[in-house]
Every structure is written in structure tokens, then in C-alpha cells.
PDB file of C-alpha atoms in Angstrom:
ATOM      1  CA  MET A  12     -68.769-181.255 -84.835  1.00 67.00           C
ATOM      2  CA  LEU A  13     -69.487-179.353 -88.024  1.00 70.00           C
ATOM      3  CA  ARG A  14     -72.802-181.192 -88.524  1.00 85.00           C
ATOM      4  CA  GLU A  15     -73.966-180.250 -85.025  1.00 86.00           C
ATOM      5  CA  GLU A  16     -73.320-176.564 -85.752  1.00 86.00           C
ATOM      6  CA  GLN A  17     -75.312-176.830 -88.975  1.00 87.00           C
ATOM      7  CA  TYR A  18     -78.234-178.407 -87.144  1.00 88.00           C
ATOM      8  CA  LEU A  19     -78.045-175.780 -84.414  1.00 88.00           C
ATOM      9  CA  ARG A  20     -78.032-172.943 -86.958  1.00 88.00           C
ATOM     10  CA  ALA A  21     -80.930-174.510 -88.835  1.00 88.00           C
ATOM     11  CA  ALA A  22     -82.905-174.858 -85.605  1.00 89.00           C
ATOM     12  CA  MET A  23     -82.155-171.259 -84.599  1.00 91.00           C
ATOM     13  CA  GLY A  24     -83.219-170.054 -88.033  1.00 90.00           C
ATOM     14  CA  TYR A  25     -86.467-171.989 -87.695  1.00 89.00           C
ATOM     15  CA  VAL A  26     -87.186-170.537 -84.235  1.00 89.00           C
ATOM     16  CA  ILE A  27     -86.376-166.990 -85.345  1.00 92.00           C
ATOM     17  CA  GLY A  28     -88.532-167.388 -88.452  1.00 88.00           C
ATOM     18  CA  LEU A  29     -91.392-168.781 -86.370  1.00 88.00           C
ATOM     19  CA  LEU A  30     -91.167-165.850 -83.972  1.00 89.00           C
ATOM     20  CA  MET A  31     -91.075-163.372 -86.851  1.00 93.00           C
ATOM     21  CA  VAL A  32     -94.391-164.816 -88.094  1.00 93.00           C
ATOM     22  CA  CYS A  33     -96.225-165.702 -84.864  1.00 93.00           C
ATOM     23  CA  LEU A  34     -95.362-162.673 -82.761  1.00 94.00           C
ATOM     24  CA  PRO A  35     -96.875-160.142 -85.190  1.00 95.00           C
ATOM     25  CA  CYS A  36     -99.883-162.452 -85.640  1.00 95.00           C
ATOM     26  CA  GLY A  37    -100.383-162.346 -81.868  1.00 95.00           C
ATOM     27  CA  PHE A  38    -100.278-158.571 -81.710  1.00 96.00           C
ATOM     28  CA  ILE A  39    -102.512-158.116 -84.751  1.00 96.00           C
ATOM     29  CA  SER A  40    -105.021-160.662 -83.395  1.00 96.00           C
ATOM     30  CA  ALA A  41    -105.110-158.801 -80.084  1.00 96.00           C
ATOM     31  CA  SER A  42    -105.646-155.502 -81.872  1.00 96.00           C
ATOM     32  CA  ILE A  43    -108.494-156.896 -83.976  1.00 95.00           C
ATOM     33  CA  SER A  44    -110.204-158.508 -80.994  1.00 95.00           C
ATOM     34  CA  ARG A  45    -109.907-155.308 -78.942  1.00 94.00           C
ATOM     35  CA  ALA A  46    -111.568-153.376 -81.778  1.00 92.00           C
ATOM     36  CA  LYS A  47    -114.375-155.958 -81.831  1.00 92.00           C
ATOM     37  CA  ALA A  48    -114.908-155.676 -78.042  1.00 90.00           C
ATOM     38  CA  ARG A  49    -113.568-159.177 -77.308  1.00 92.00           C
ATOM     39  CA  ARG A  50    -110.977-160.427 -74.831  1.00 93.00           C
ATOM     40  CA  TRP A  51    -107.710-159.343 -76.412  1.00 94.00           C
ATOM     41  CA  ALA A  52    -105.376-161.406 -74.200  1.00 95.00           C
ATOM     42  CA  ARG A  53    -106.928-164.692 -75.303  1.00 96.00           C
ATOM     43  CA  TRP A  54    -106.663-163.741 -78.933  1.00 95.00           C
ATOM     44  CA  PHE A  55    -103.084-162.601 -78.470  1.00 96.00           C
ATOM     45  CA  TRP A  56    -102.195-166.100 -77.243  1.00 96.00           C
ATOM     46  CA  ALA A  57    -104.223-167.692 -80.034  1.00 95.00           C
ATOM     47  CA  GLY A  58    -102.327-165.640 -82.603  1.00 94.00           C
ATOM     48  CA  LEU A  59     -99.009-166.368 -80.925  1.00 93.00           C
ATOM     49  CA  LEU A  60     -99.570-170.121 -80.675  1.00 93.00           C
ATOM     50  CA  PHE A  61    -101.396-170.745 -83.948  1.00 94.00           C
ATOM     51  CA  GLY A  62     -99.958-167.952 -86.076  1.00 93.00           C
ATOM     52  CA  PRO A  63    -102.003-167.052 -89.144  1.00 94.00           C
ATOM     53  CA  LEU A  64    -104.855-169.375 -88.057  1.00 95.00           C
ATOM     54  CA  GLY A  65    -105.340-167.317 -84.887  1.00 94.00           C
ATOM     55  CA  LEU A  66    -105.302-164.180 -86.994  1.00 94.00           C
ATOM     56  CA  ILE A  67    -107.978-165.583 -89.304  1.00 96.00           C
ATOM     57  CA  GLY A  68    -110.045-166.571 -86.268  1.00 95.00           C
ATOM     58  CA  ALA A  69    -109.832-163.087 -84.782  1.00 94.00           C
ATOM     59  CA  ALA A  70    -110.754-161.485 -88.092  1.00 94.00           C
ATOM     60  CA  GLY A  71    -113.715-163.833 -88.552  1.00 94.00           C
ATOM     61  CA  MET A  72    -115.317-163.074 -85.192  1.00 92.00           C
ATOM     62  CA  PRO A  73    -118.541-161.086 -85.164  1.00 90.00           C
ATOM     63  CA  ASP A  74    -118.349-157.566 -83.825  1.00 89.00           C
ATOM     64  CA  ARG A  75    -120.055-157.165 -80.436  1.00 88.00           C
ATOM     65  CA  LYS A  76    -120.589-153.447 -80.888  1.00 86.00           C
ATOM     66  CA  SER A  77    -122.552-153.920 -84.102  1.00 88.00           C
ATOM     67  CA  GLN A  78    -124.576-156.763 -82.569  1.00 87.00           C
ATOM     68  CA  VAL A  79    -125.616-154.558 -79.662  1.00 88.00           C
ATOM     69  CA  TRP A  80    -126.402-151.668 -82.006  1.00 90.00           C
ATOM     70  CA  LEU A  81    -128.502-153.841 -84.336  1.00 89.00           C
ATOM     71  CA  ARG A  82    -130.434-155.275 -81.388  1.00 88.00           C
ATOM     72  CA  PHE A  83    -131.071-151.741 -80.099  1.00 89.00           C
ATOM     73  CA  LEU A  84    -132.389-150.681 -83.499  1.00 92.00           C
ATOM     74  CA  ALA A  85    -134.598-153.757 -83.778  1.00 90.00           C
ATOM     75  CA  GLU A  86    -136.082-153.245 -80.304  1.00 88.00           C
ATOM     76  CA  ALA A  87    -136.670-149.561 -81.070  1.00 90.00           C
ATOM     77  CA  GLN A  88    -138.789-150.658 -84.034  1.00 91.00           C
ATOM     78  CA  GLY A  89    -140.874-153.010 -81.874  1.00 88.00           C
ATOM     79  CA  TYR A  90    -139.019-156.322 -82.134  1.00 86.00           C
ATOM     80  CA  GLN A  91    -139.587-158.645 -79.190  1.00 83.00           C
ATOM     81  CA  PRO A  92    -137.451-161.773 -78.847  1.00 77.00           C
ATOM     82  CA  ARG A  93    -139.300-165.089 -78.826  1.00 76.00           C
ATOM     83  CA  HIS A  94    -137.320-166.542 -75.943  1.00 69.00           C
ATOM     84  CA  HIS A  95    -136.592-164.612 -72.804  1.00 64.00           C
ATOM     85  CA  LYS A  96    -133.368-165.177 -70.896  1.00 64.00           C
ATOM     86  CA  ASP A  97    -135.228-165.240 -67.547  1.00 60.00           C
ATOM     87  CA  SER A  98    -137.356-168.295 -68.270  1.00 54.00           C
ATOM     88  CA  GLU A  99    -137.214-171.278 -70.574  1.00 55.00           C
ATOM     89  CA  VAL A 100    -140.898-171.172 -71.520  1.00 50.00           C
ATOM     90  CA  PRO A 101    -142.290-167.890 -72.859  1.00 49.00           C
ATOM     91  CA  GLU A 102    -145.500-166.718 -71.228  1.00 49.00           C
TER      92      GLU A 102
END
């Protein structure tokens, strides 16, 4: 009976430790993805399920706001994309 209690306490300690690491990773991943104009709920679950790997993934994503801003600046200076989204073959 004593061994079962030890295993139960060890398992509870593991679960509590896992939650203390993965839960903050989920919230931080969601916060980072929201700041980068991405879907925060998906990144919350990625951080919760994968822990620090989800956090690294959220931090490594490109920022949508800066991509839009850089494209705006490039088009203001006369840049024209080679491929148009409307057709496969440019005219």
C-alpha cells in the first residue's frame, strides 16, 4: 500500500509540474501570436500541448503587421509583383 501512495504522489507531482510549465507557455504563446496578428487560440493550444516548443514556434512566426507595412511601402515606391493572385499567367 505504501508503494502505491508513492507512485500516486510521484504522478501528481509530475502532472502539477507539467501544468506549471505548459499552462504559462500556452498563455505566453497566445499573447505573442495576438501581438503578431495571428490566431491566438491555436497558438494557446500549441503552447499548452507542446510547452516550450509551442512558445518557440509562436516567437518564430513572422509578424503580419510588418509584412503588410513593408508591402505597402514597396508598392508606394513602384514595386509590382510578378505574379498576380487573380491569374496564374501574368499578362
